[in-house]
Short mmCIF file of C-alpha atoms and ligand atoms in Angstrom, two decimals:
data_model
loop_
_atom_site.label_atom_id
_atom_site.label_comp_id
_atom_site.label_asym_id
_atom_site.label_seq_id
_atom_site.Cartn_x
_atom_site.Cartn_y
_atom_site.Cartn_z
CA MET J 25 120.86 195.37 118.33
CA ASP J 26 118.92 197.44 115.88
CA GLN J 27 117.48 200.57 117.75
CA ASP J 28 114.28 201.29 116.72
CA PHE J 29 113.60 198.83 119.52
CA ALA J 30 112.22 200.21 121.91
CA VAL J 31 115.06 200.57 124.80
CA MET J 32 113.13 200.23 128.25
CA THR J 33 113.57 200.26 131.97
CA ALA J 34 112.63 196.79 133.41
CA ASP J 35 109.62 199.02 135.65
CA GLU J 36 109.42 200.01 132.48
CA ALA J 37 108.40 197.17 129.99
CA ALA J 38 106.51 195.55 133.37
CA GLN J 39 104.07 198.10 132.73
CA LEU J 40 103.05 196.77 129.53
CA ILE J 41 101.87 193.20 131.10
CA LEU J 42 99.11 193.08 131.89
CA HIS J 43 96.49 191.18 134.90
CA GLY J 44 95.66 187.58 134.11
CA ASN J 45 98.21 187.56 131.47
CA MET J 46 100.22 184.40 130.60
CA VAL J 47 103.47 185.04 130.95
CA ALA J 48 106.43 182.91 129.96
CA PHE J 49 110.52 183.10 130.99
CA SER J 50 113.26 181.87 129.24
CA GLY J 51 116.04 180.20 131.41
CA PHE J 52 116.24 176.47 132.42
CA THR J 53 117.37 177.15 136.31
CA PRO J 54 118.52 180.22 137.47
CA ALA J 55 120.49 180.15 134.00
CA GLY J 56 119.36 182.11 131.68
CA ALA J 57 116.19 183.71 133.22
CA PRO J 58 115.10 187.15 132.85
CA LYS J 59 116.55 189.20 136.40
CA ALA J 60 115.26 192.48 136.24
CA LEU J 61 111.82 192.51 134.87
CA PRO J 62 110.56 189.70 137.76
CA GLU J 63 111.89 191.99 140.58
CA ALA J 64 110.16 194.95 137.91
CA LEU J 65 106.71 192.76 138.16
CA ALA J 66 106.25 192.41 142.28
CA ARG J 67 107.36 196.08 142.19
CA ARG J 68 104.01 196.56 140.14
CA ALA J 69 102.02 193.97 141.94
CA MET J 70 102.75 195.77 145.46
CA ALA J 71 102.65 199.25 143.66
CA LEU J 72 99.10 197.77 142.74
CA HIS J 73 97.44 196.16 145.34
CA GLU J 74 97.87 198.97 147.47
CA GLN J 75 95.52 200.60 145.56
CA ALA J 76 92.93 197.79 145.44
CA ILE J 77 94.02 196.95 142.13
CA PRO J 78 93.91 193.00 140.85
CA PHE J 79 97.44 192.53 139.39
CA LYS J 80 98.28 188.35 139.01
CA ILE J 81 100.20 186.84 136.54
CA LYS J 82 100.03 183.04 135.36
CA LEU J 83 103.50 182.09 135.12
CA LEU J 84 105.69 179.50 132.42
CA THR J 85 109.47 178.89 132.95
CA GLY J 86 111.88 176.26 131.74
CA ALA J 87 112.34 174.33 135.15
CA SER J 88 113.22 176.09 138.45
CA ILE J 89 113.99 180.24 137.94
CA GLY J 90 116.58 182.02 140.49
CA ALA J 91 114.79 181.54 143.78
CA LEU J 92 114.58 185.31 144.71
CA ALA J 93 112.91 185.93 141.26
CA ASP J 94 109.86 183.44 142.38
CA ASN J 95 110.59 184.41 146.10
CA GLN J 96 109.61 188.61 145.22
CA LEU J 97 106.65 187.04 142.66
CA ALA J 98 105.48 185.20 145.03
CA GLU J 99 105.26 187.80 148.25
CA ALA J 100 104.95 190.31 145.79
CA GLU J 101 101.15 188.13 145.70
CA ALA J 102 101.58 188.75 141.81
CA VAL J 103 101.99 184.80 140.41
CA GLU J 104 98.38 182.38 140.45
CA TRP J 105 99.21 180.03 138.98
CA ARG J 106 102.88 178.79 138.82
CA ALA J 107 104.54 175.26 136.44
CA PRO J 108 106.33 173.78 135.60
CA TYR J 109 109.16 173.64 138.36
CA GLN J 110 110.46 175.65 141.69
CA THR J 111 112.86 175.35 144.26
CA ALA J 112 112.88 178.77 145.88
CA SER J 113 110.98 178.46 149.69
CA ALA J 114 108.44 181.63 149.84
CA LEU J 115 106.98 180.12 146.66
CA ARG J 116 106.74 177.05 147.73
CA ASP J 117 104.91 178.15 151.50
CA LYS J 118 102.62 179.49 148.65
CA ILE J 119 101.75 176.22 147.11
CA ASN J 120 101.75 174.84 149.89
CA GLN J 121 99.61 176.71 151.28
CA GLY J 122 96.97 176.49 148.63
CA GLU J 123 98.16 180.29 147.98
CA ILE J 124 99.50 179.28 144.25
CA ASN J 125 97.86 176.73 141.48
CA PHE J 126 101.20 174.78 140.33
CA VAL J 127 101.31 172.39 137.89
CA ASP J 128 104.00 169.57 137.99
CA LEU J 129 104.58 168.37 134.76
CA HIS J 130 107.98 166.81 133.00
CA LEU J 131 109.69 168.79 131.62
CA SER J 132 110.47 167.73 128.57
CA GLU J 133 106.81 167.96 127.60
CA VAL J 134 106.61 171.79 128.54
CA ALA J 135 106.99 172.75 124.88
CA GLN J 136 104.72 170.33 122.55
CA MET J 137 101.91 171.25 125.46
CA VAL J 138 102.54 175.15 124.52
CA ASN J 139 102.07 173.94 120.89
CA TYR J 140 99.77 172.10 121.12
CA GLY J 141 98.34 175.24 122.90
CA PHE J 142 96.96 173.33 126.01
CA PHE J 143 97.35 175.62 128.08
CA GLY J 144 96.13 178.52 125.74
CA PRO J 145 97.21 181.12 124.81
CA ILE J 146 100.65 182.93 125.85
CA ASP J 147 100.39 187.26 126.23
CA VAL J 148 104.38 188.02 127.10
CA ALA J 149 107.46 185.75 126.71
CA VAL J 150 110.79 187.08 128.32
CA ILE J 151 113.52 186.24 127.26
CA GLU J 152 117.34 186.85 128.58
CA ALA J 153 119.42 187.30 125.39
CA SER J 154 122.82 187.79 124.90
CA GLU J 155 122.51 190.19 120.90
CA VAL J 156 119.21 190.33 119.07
CA THR J 157 119.13 191.92 115.26
CA LYS J 158 116.87 194.03 113.24
CA GLU J 159 115.84 190.71 111.32
CA GLY J 160 114.08 188.97 114.02
CA ARG J 161 117.48 187.06 115.58
CA VAL J 162 117.56 186.24 119.50
CA TYR J 163 120.55 184.03 120.72
CA LEU J 164 119.66 182.75 123.93
CA THR J 165 122.15 182.83 127.42
CA SER J 166 123.53 179.80 129.07
CA GLY J 167 120.24 178.18 129.78
CA ILE J 168 117.91 177.11 126.92
CA GLY J 169 114.71 175.53 127.95
CA ASN J 170 112.01 176.16 126.52
CA ALA J 171 112.81 179.77 125.43
CA PRO J 172 112.31 178.77 121.84
CA VAL J 173 108.56 177.56 121.63
CA PHE J 174 108.01 180.52 124.03
CA LEU J 175 109.84 182.81 121.69
CA GLN J 176 107.50 181.80 118.56
CA LYS J 177 103.79 181.70 120.29
CA ALA J 178 103.85 184.36 122.59
CA ARG J 179 102.38 187.41 121.29
CA GLN J 180 104.56 189.89 122.89
CA VAL J 181 108.79 189.16 123.28
CA ILE J 182 110.34 191.30 125.53
CA ILE J 183 113.86 190.89 125.47
CA GLU J 184 116.72 191.25 128.40
CA LEU J 185 119.27 192.24 127.20
CA ASN J 186 122.23 190.72 129.02
CA SER J 187 126.17 192.18 128.68
CA TYR J 188 127.53 190.19 131.35
CA HIS J 189 127.30 187.30 129.25
CA SER J 190 129.19 186.66 126.09
CA PRO J 191 128.24 186.93 122.95
CA ARG J 192 130.50 183.57 122.58
CA ILE J 193 127.79 181.88 124.36
CA LYS J 194 126.00 181.07 120.78
CA GLU J 195 128.81 178.87 119.85
CA MET J 196 127.45 176.15 122.39
CA ILE J 197 124.27 175.92 121.33
CA ASP J 198 122.03 174.23 118.94
CA ILE J 199 117.76 174.95 118.92
CA VAL J 200 115.92 172.16 117.00
CA SER J 201 112.16 172.87 117.00
CA LEU J 202 110.37 169.77 116.75
CA GLY J 203 106.52 170.27 114.91
CA ALA J 204 103.24 169.17 115.69
CA PRO J 205 101.86 165.68 114.89
CA PRO J 206 100.54 164.67 112.59
CA LEU J 207 104.13 166.11 111.06
CA ARG J 208 106.02 165.78 113.66
CA SER J 209 109.74 165.01 112.64
CA MET J 210 111.71 162.45 114.19
CA VAL J 211 114.86 164.44 115.58
CA PRO J 212 118.33 164.00 114.38
CA ILE J 213 120.30 163.54 116.99
CA PHE J 214 122.36 159.66 117.19
CA HIS J 215 125.65 161.17 118.84
CA THR J 216 125.44 163.45 122.15
CA LEU J 217 127.06 166.17 120.52
CA ASP J 218 125.21 166.52 117.38
CA ARG J 219 124.23 169.48 116.55
CA ALA J 220 121.57 169.47 114.37
CA GLY J 221 119.80 172.99 113.91
CA GLU J 222 120.35 177.29 114.28
CA ASN J 223 121.85 178.89 116.74
CA TYR J 224 119.24 181.47 117.13
CA VAL J 225 115.34 181.45 116.77
CA GLN J 226 114.31 183.56 114.22
CA ILE J 227 110.86 185.18 115.19
CA ASP J 228 109.17 188.34 113.96
CA PRO J 229 110.42 191.68 114.90
CA LYS J 230 107.94 193.23 115.22
CA LYS J 231 106.75 190.98 117.99
CA ILE J 232 109.91 192.33 119.98
CA VAL J 233 107.64 195.29 122.61
CA ALA J 234 110.13 196.99 124.90
CA VAL J 235 114.23 195.55 124.61
CA VAL J 236 116.15 195.77 128.51
CA HIS J 237 119.69 196.44 129.12
CA THR J 238 121.16 194.46 132.16
CA HIS J 239 124.53 193.22 133.01
CA LEU J 240 123.63 190.53 135.57
CA ALA J 241 124.95 187.54 136.74
CA ASP J 242 122.81 184.36 136.64
CA GLN J 243 122.18 183.12 140.51
CA ILE J 244 123.90 179.82 141.25
CA LYS J 245 126.18 179.46 144.17
CA GLU J 246 128.99 176.95 144.50
CA PHE J 247 127.78 173.60 146.36
CA GLY J 248 128.31 172.91 150.27
CA ASP J 249 131.12 170.62 151.03
CA GLU J 250 130.91 166.66 150.20
CA ASN J 251 129.57 164.73 153.47
CA PRO J 252 130.73 161.42 153.90
CA LEU J 253 127.34 159.75 153.15
CA CYS J 254 127.22 161.19 150.09
CA ARG J 255 131.45 159.51 149.70
CA GLN J 256 129.77 156.94 150.43
CA ILE J 257 126.53 156.36 147.84
CA ALA J 258 128.66 158.03 145.40
CA ARG J 259 131.17 155.03 146.52
CA ASN J 260 128.34 152.66 145.99
CA VAL J 261 127.41 153.75 142.32
CA GLU J 262 131.24 153.39 141.00
CA GLY J 263 130.97 150.11 142.10
CA PHE J 264 127.81 149.30 140.05
CA LEU J 265 129.02 150.81 137.32
CA LEU J 266 132.40 149.17 137.65
CA LYS J 267 130.47 145.30 137.88
CA GLU J 268 128.70 146.35 134.40
CA LEU J 269 131.34 147.70 132.50
CA HIS J 270 133.51 144.06 133.36
CA ALA J 271 129.94 142.21 132.86
CA GLN J 272 129.77 143.97 129.18
CA ARG J 273 126.47 145.18 129.85
CA ILE J 274 127.74 148.25 129.23
CA PRO J 275 130.24 148.93 125.96
CA GLU J 276 133.47 149.80 126.97
CA GLY J 277 133.29 152.86 125.16
CA PHE J 278 131.04 153.44 128.02
CA LEU J 279 127.66 155.33 127.45
CA PRO J 280 126.44 158.53 127.92
CA LEU J 281 125.23 160.25 131.80
CA GLN J 282 123.07 161.78 133.12
CA SER J 283 122.88 163.69 136.38
CA GLY J 284 119.98 166.11 138.02
CA VAL J 285 120.95 168.64 140.85
CA GLY J 286 121.96 169.13 143.75
CA ASN J 287 125.06 167.60 146.12
CA ILE J 288 124.97 163.47 146.06
CA ASN J 289 124.53 164.05 142.15
CA ASN J 290 127.95 166.52 142.22
CA ALA J 291 129.39 164.32 144.16
CA VAL J 292 128.62 161.02 142.72
CA LEU J 293 129.62 162.39 139.37
CA LYS J 294 132.87 164.13 140.81
CA ALA J 295 133.59 160.00 141.84
CA LEU J 296 132.19 158.85 138.28
CA GLY J 297 134.72 161.31 136.65
CA GLU J 298 137.70 160.69 139.32
CA ASN J 299 137.74 156.72 138.96
CA PRO J 300 140.51 155.35 136.48
CA ASP J 301 138.52 152.30 136.06
CA ILE J 302 135.44 153.36 134.59
CA PRO J 303 136.76 155.36 130.53
CA PRO J 304 136.03 159.01 129.91
CA PHE J 305 132.70 159.32 129.33
CA MET J 306 129.60 161.79 127.36
CA MET J 307 127.26 163.97 129.15
CA TYR J 308 123.73 163.78 128.19
CA SER J 309 122.04 165.15 130.15
CA GLU J 310 120.00 168.83 131.51
CA VAL J 311 121.78 170.31 134.18
CA LEU J 312 125.94 170.79 133.71
CA GLN J 313 126.53 171.68 137.32
CA SER J 314 130.11 173.24 138.19
CA SER J 315 131.73 168.64 138.51
CA VAL J 316 131.16 168.74 135.11
CA ILE J 317 133.79 171.38 133.59
CA ASP J 318 136.50 170.25 136.20
CA LEU J 319 136.43 166.97 135.02
CA MET J 320 136.01 168.31 131.45
CA GLU J 321 139.62 169.98 132.08
CA GLN J 322 140.97 167.09 132.86
CA GLY J 323 139.98 164.95 129.67
CA ARG J 324 138.07 162.71 132.02
CA ILE J 325 134.00 163.94 130.30
CA ILE J 326 134.72 164.23 126.55
CA GLY J 327 131.24 166.12 125.78
CA ALA J 328 128.24 167.49 127.72
CA SER J 329 125.40 168.21 126.10
CA ALA J 330 122.45 170.49 128.23
CA SER J 331 119.21 173.23 128.45
CA SER J 332 121.76 174.69 131.07
CA LEU J 333 125.22 175.67 132.38
CA THR J 334 124.20 175.79 135.94
CA VAL J 335 127.88 177.02 137.48
CA PRO J 336 128.36 179.90 139.23
CA PRO J 337 129.32 183.24 138.20
CA ASP J 338 133.47 182.09 138.61
CA VAL J 339 133.14 178.72 135.82
CA LEU J 340 130.55 180.44 134.04
CA GLN J 341 133.56 183.25 133.56
CA HIS J 342 135.99 180.92 132.99
CA ILE J 343 134.45 179.28 130.08
CA TYR J 344 133.52 182.26 128.32
CA LYS J 345 136.97 182.78 128.37
CA ASN J 346 138.41 179.56 127.41
CA MET J 347 135.06 179.02 124.73
CA ASP J 348 138.23 177.34 121.99
CA PHE J 349 137.99 173.84 124.35
CA PHE J 350 134.64 174.57 125.66
CA ASN J 351 132.45 175.61 122.98
CA GLU J 352 133.43 172.59 121.04
CA ARG J 353 132.76 170.08 123.92
CA ILE J 354 129.64 171.55 124.64
CA VAL J 355 126.05 172.05 123.37
CA LEU J 356 123.66 173.97 124.96
CA ARG J 357 119.74 172.68 123.22
CA PRO J 358 115.98 173.16 124.44
CA GLN J 359 114.48 171.17 127.34
CA GLU J 360 111.93 169.19 124.74
CA ILE J 361 115.63 167.70 122.98
CA SER J 362 118.16 168.08 126.19
CA ASN J 363 115.69 165.10 127.83
CA ASN J 364 113.98 164.28 124.68
CA PRO J 365 112.58 160.23 125.71
CA GLU J 366 113.29 159.25 121.70
CA ILE J 367 117.20 160.79 122.22
CA ILE J 368 117.38 159.58 125.73
CA ARG J 369 116.66 155.50 124.29
CA ARG J 370 118.93 156.12 120.92
CA LEU J 371 121.49 157.00 122.58
CA GLY J 372 121.94 154.66 126.06
CA VAL J 373 121.30 157.20 128.63
CA ILE J 374 122.47 155.42 132.99
CA ALA J 375 120.04 158.24 134.58
CA LEU J 376 121.34 159.00 137.84
CA ASN J 377 118.48 160.66 140.80
CA VAL J 378 117.97 161.39 143.25
CA GLY J 379 113.72 160.95 145.48
CA LEU J 380 112.55 161.57 148.32
CA GLU J 381 111.15 157.31 149.18
CA PHE J 382 110.98 154.54 147.67
CA ASP J 383 109.20 151.54 148.19
CA ILE J 384 109.70 147.89 148.72
CA TYR J 385 108.70 147.23 145.84
CA GLY J 386 110.68 150.24 143.80
CA HIS J 387 108.26 153.23 143.29
CA ALA J 388 109.30 156.27 143.70
CA ASN J 389 108.20 159.99 144.99
CA SER J 390 110.32 162.57 144.17
CA THR J 391 108.36 165.77 144.91
CA HIS J 392 105.88 165.42 147.85
CA VAL J 393 106.35 165.13 151.15
CA ALA J 394 104.63 162.76 153.13
CA GLY J 395 102.30 162.75 149.78
CA VAL J 396 101.15 166.44 151.18
CA ASN J 397 103.72 168.81 150.77
CA LEU J 398 105.25 169.84 147.21
CA MET J 399 109.50 169.86 147.32
CA ASN J 400 110.48 171.08 143.98
CA GLY J 401 108.32 169.06 141.99
CA ILE J 402 109.80 165.70 139.03
CA GLY J 403 111.63 168.04 137.46
CA GLY J 404 113.30 165.85 134.25
CA SER J 405 113.67 163.00 136.55
CA GLY J 406 110.88 161.06 134.58
CA ASP J 407 111.88 161.93 131.38
CA PHE J 408 115.18 160.24 131.79
CA GLU J 409 113.59 157.26 134.01
CA ARG J 410 111.55 156.46 132.45
CA ASN J 411 113.32 155.96 129.19
CA ALA J 412 117.33 155.25 130.26
CA TYR J 413 119.24 151.67 128.88
CA LEU J 414 119.89 151.60 133.05
CA SER J 415 117.35 153.71 135.19
CA ILE J 416 119.11 154.59 138.66
CA PHE J 417 117.97 156.15 141.84
CA ILE J 418 120.22 157.67 144.12
CA ALA J 419 118.91 159.14 148.14
CA PRO J 420 120.70 158.12 151.40
CA SER J 421 118.31 155.50 153.04
CA ILE J 422 117.09 158.17 156.67
CA ALA J 423 116.68 161.16 156.30
CA LYS J 424 116.09 164.10 159.16
CA GLY J 425 118.46 161.82 161.41
CA GLY J 426 116.58 158.91 161.40
CA LYS J 427 113.39 160.29 161.92
CA ILE J 428 112.26 159.24 158.02
CA SER J 429 113.40 156.13 156.50
CA THR J 430 113.15 157.26 153.04
CA ILE J 431 112.50 153.20 152.16
CA VAL J 432 108.84 152.60 153.13
CA PRO J 433 105.98 150.09 152.63
CA MET J 434 103.67 152.11 150.21
CA CYS J 435 105.16 155.65 148.84
CA SER J 436 102.97 158.11 149.96
CA HIS J 437 102.85 159.41 145.45
CA VAL J 438 104.67 157.93 142.97
CA ASP J 439 106.71 159.65 140.06
CA HIS J 440 107.90 157.01 139.08
CA SER J 441 106.91 153.60 138.33
CA GLU J 442 108.06 150.23 139.36
CA HIS J 443 108.28 150.03 135.89
CA SER J 444 110.90 152.59 135.25
CA VAL J 445 113.34 151.91 138.82
CA LYS J 446 115.43 149.38 137.57
CA VAL J 447 118.21 150.13 140.50
CA ILE J 448 117.88 151.82 144.03
CA ILE J 449 121.17 152.66 145.50
CA THR J 450 121.74 154.06 149.41
CA GLU J 451 124.98 154.30 151.45
CA ASN J 452 123.83 150.81 152.35
CA GLY J 453 124.42 149.73 149.28
CA VAL J 454 122.58 148.89 145.64
CA ALA J 455 119.82 146.86 145.06
CA ASP J 456 119.68 145.74 141.81
CA LEU J 457 115.75 144.88 140.04
CA ARG J 458 116.55 144.23 137.49
CA GLY J 459 113.81 141.09 136.47
CA LEU J 460 112.50 140.61 139.95
CA SER J 461 109.72 140.06 140.88
CA PRO J 462 107.74 142.09 143.59
CA ILE J 463 108.50 140.40 146.39
CA GLN J 464 112.05 139.53 145.11
CA ARG J 465 112.67 143.00 145.05
CA ALA J 466 110.93 143.50 147.90
CA GLN J 467 113.25 142.04 150.15
CA THR J 468 116.69 142.97 148.39
CA ILE J 469 115.36 146.71 148.43
CA ILE J 470 115.09 146.12 152.65
CA ALA J 471 118.02 143.82 152.90
CA ASN J 472 120.38 146.18 150.63
CA CYS J 473 119.02 150.19 151.14
CA ALA J 474 116.53 149.94 154.32
CA HIS J 475 118.69 151.68 156.70
CA PRO J 476 119.29 148.58 159.63
CA MET J 477 118.04 151.01 162.00
CA TYR J 478 113.85 150.32 160.00
CA ARG J 479 115.14 146.68 157.87
CA ASP J 480 112.93 144.82 161.05
CA CYS J 481 110.52 147.22 160.61
CA LEU J 482 109.85 146.97 157.20
CA ASN J 483 110.49 142.69 157.53
CA HIS J 484 107.27 143.09 159.84
CA TYR J 485 105.53 144.19 156.92
CA LEU J 486 106.30 142.25 154.43
CA SER J 487 105.07 139.01 156.93
CA LEU J 488 102.08 140.61 157.11
CA GLY J 489 100.07 140.05 153.57
CA LYS J 490 100.40 136.92 152.62
CA THR J 491 98.51 136.44 149.46
CA GLY J 492 98.61 138.30 146.15
CA HIS J 493 101.30 138.94 143.24
CA ILE J 494 102.44 141.77 145.61
CA HIS J 495 101.82 141.92 148.74
CA HIS J 496 100.33 144.47 150.44
CA ASP J 497 98.31 145.15 154.30
CA LEU J 498 96.44 148.10 153.46
CA ALA J 499 95.34 148.39 157.36
CA HIS J 500 99.33 149.31 157.80
CA ALA J 501 100.73 150.15 154.40
CA PHE J 502 101.54 153.87 156.03
CA ASP J 503 101.94 152.95 160.04
CA MET J 504 105.17 154.64 159.29
CA HIS J 505 103.96 157.87 157.56
CA MET J 506 101.91 157.49 160.88
CA SER J 507 103.95 157.11 163.47
CA LEU J 508 105.59 159.58 161.57
CA ILE J 509 102.51 162.41 162.23
CA GLU J 510 101.61 160.86 165.31
CA HIS J 511 105.09 161.20 167.35
CA GLY J 512 107.53 162.88 164.40
CA THR J 513 109.59 159.67 163.92
CA MET J 514 108.69 156.54 162.00
CA LEU J 515 110.69 154.36 164.62
CA SER J 516 107.79 153.31 166.33
O1 0RQ B 616 116.26 168.86 153.17
O2 0RQ B 616 117.12 170.23 152.94
O3 0RQ B 616 115.71 170.28 155.03
O4 0RQ B 616 118.51 169.14 155.18
O5 0RQ B 616 115.35 166.64 151.63
O6 0RQ B 616 117.35 166.11 149.93
O7 0RQ B 616 119.14 164.53 150.45
O8 0RQ B 616 119.80 167.50 150.61
O9 0RQ B 616 118.81 165.89 148.54
O10 0RQ B 616 119.08 168.19 147.32
O11 0RQ B 616 119.52 166.37 146.16
O12 0RQ B 616 117.20 166.77 146.85
C1 0RQ B 616 114.21 164.89 145.95
C2 0RQ B 616 114.80 166.82 146.82
C3 0RQ B 616 116.13 166.16 146.63
C4 0RQ B 616 115.51 166.11 144.52
C5 0RQ B 616 115.50 165.89 145.54
C6 0RQ B 616 115.09 166.33 152.46
C7 0RQ B 616 116.00 165.77 153.21
C8 0RQ B 616 116.31 167.41 152.87
C9 0RQ B 616 116.70 167.61 150.70
P1 0RQ B 616 116.66 169.21 154.11
P2 0RQ B 616 118.96 165.91 149.89
P3 0RQ B 616 118.94 166.54 147.49
C10 0RQ B 616 117.02 167.58 136.99
C11 0RQ B 616 116.26 166.46 137.76
C12 0RQ B 616 113.20 165.82 141.74
C13 0RQ B 616 113.83 166.85 140.79
C14 0RQ B 616 114.91 165.86 140.13
C15 0RQ B 616 114.96 166.54 143.16
C16 0RQ B 616 116.19 167.24 151.68
O13 0RQ B 616 116.67 165.84 144.26
O14 0RQ B 616 114.21 167.53 144.06
O15 0RQ B 616 115.47 165.28 140.68
N1 0RQ B 616 113.50 165.33 142.78
N2 0RQ B 616 115.88 166.83 139.02
O16 0RQ B 616 116.33 166.14 154.85
C17 0RQ B 616 111.67 164.14 154.29
C18 0RQ B 616 111.50 162.22 152.77
C19 0RQ B 616 113.03 163.21 152.74
C20 0RQ B 616 113.37 164.46 153.24
C21 0RQ B 616 114.88 163.77 152.08
N3 0RQ B 616 111.24 160.96 152.81
N4 0RQ B 616 110.56 162.98 154.11
N5 0RQ B 616 111.90 165.28 153.89
N6 0RQ B 616 114.25 165.40 152.43
N7 0RQ B 616 114.29 162.54 151.58
C22 0RQ B 616 117.11 168.91 137.93
C23 0RQ B 616 115.75 169.30 137.10
O17 0RQ B 616 115.30 168.90 137.10
C24 0RQ B 616 115.83 170.92 136.77
#
């Protein structure tokens, strides 16, 4: 690093961020997100608030950042506006209490919206890097997210230079920038591991106003133990994909998989990877979890493209120690490329995401509990489910010990419409909705996916509507939700 850059402490650098600024953070999930500046910004906000001086920023990220960072900023009342995704409990509470404005966005669209100026200018980008050169080459770390566009568009850049990351992380990185219409180009990626760009982002070095040295791991926890429910869902996914393979609707060499985050997705991926009847496969996903790394070493996953390595510190260090193996098998991309609709459709990606509730006609709610309270956000689920070769949603059929049925007459909030959802899988079975009319879909979802204790209730609802292409009785469409609100259970 050139010594001419101003080296500062995190608290000194935080002084460069002003009340009302649009601030953009690097990373995708906690991977690659800044770690020292969020804490320093929270301290700055609290100190200013004690003197009755206003200080709130607008905060744009790749996906979630470390929950600790988002929570510290929320608790310090340092954020007035936040996009596009989060997973932090204190921040979530403030969003649901109406104290923070949150904008829930498809993750692939954020970079182009910034590029087109839809959110106004970016005042300061805070970017975690493994290396920065005097010519202004910025080498990113374990999560790429929207860092390239933030670096290009921000008026000022603060770099967190994190020595925790191996400089060799750059061997996995491929950064392609898409232009703006009418000159937006085709994305030249035709296979999962294709590379089409550079492994750094070039910016004007004069924009770098501070460099903060850190040595901090990404805040990523190991998953909890798999439970029997996850295993049963995983078995149903396996059975469905094997049937598709035998029917030659999935080609012999298989197709790339996308897998969302969480225990269920991790269990499903592990089960698919360990099933010898499923050929070794590729991942074209947004997040790579620990199970992918294990399966790659076993030769079951051949290669993977994503925007982040969302793995605990010991797994990340294992990757760094074995870079000669992993650098040929993993490509880390900006999220507008990892989640790009054009590529997802071209490669024929099989998408597997978890949802909160599904209605009997196949709409899916991934984001709002009872249509009201935000959980996390749509994340990349829409990018993949709208464009996949096979759009699969997975979920347990009940939540909260059976008080909630995840299959309902009408979704209380819709993130993915009936036109995008092709297959729903719960622990009870598989509803293959391809080619089915609305009433056929309803019968299939109730029979194959709903929990037995809710089937009568759902069939009764279906019998209420007598006419129309889709049968609804609007007077009773939310009876199950109302029962939950009034009596604490959807079972009447
Ligand atoms: O609550 O934590 O209190 O037990 O929701 O549910 O079943 O543990 O599943 O961790 O995979 O999360 C949709 C939130 C599921 C997630 C969602 C309760 C349930 C539990 C968690 P507890 P599970 P998961 C790639 C793709 C959108 C973004 C996405 C998500 C908690 O998968 O955020 O897909 N998806 N991104 O009890 C009330 C219901 C419920 C319910 C479940 N109907 N009503 N509560 N729960 N169903 C990643 C990125 O984009 C970066």
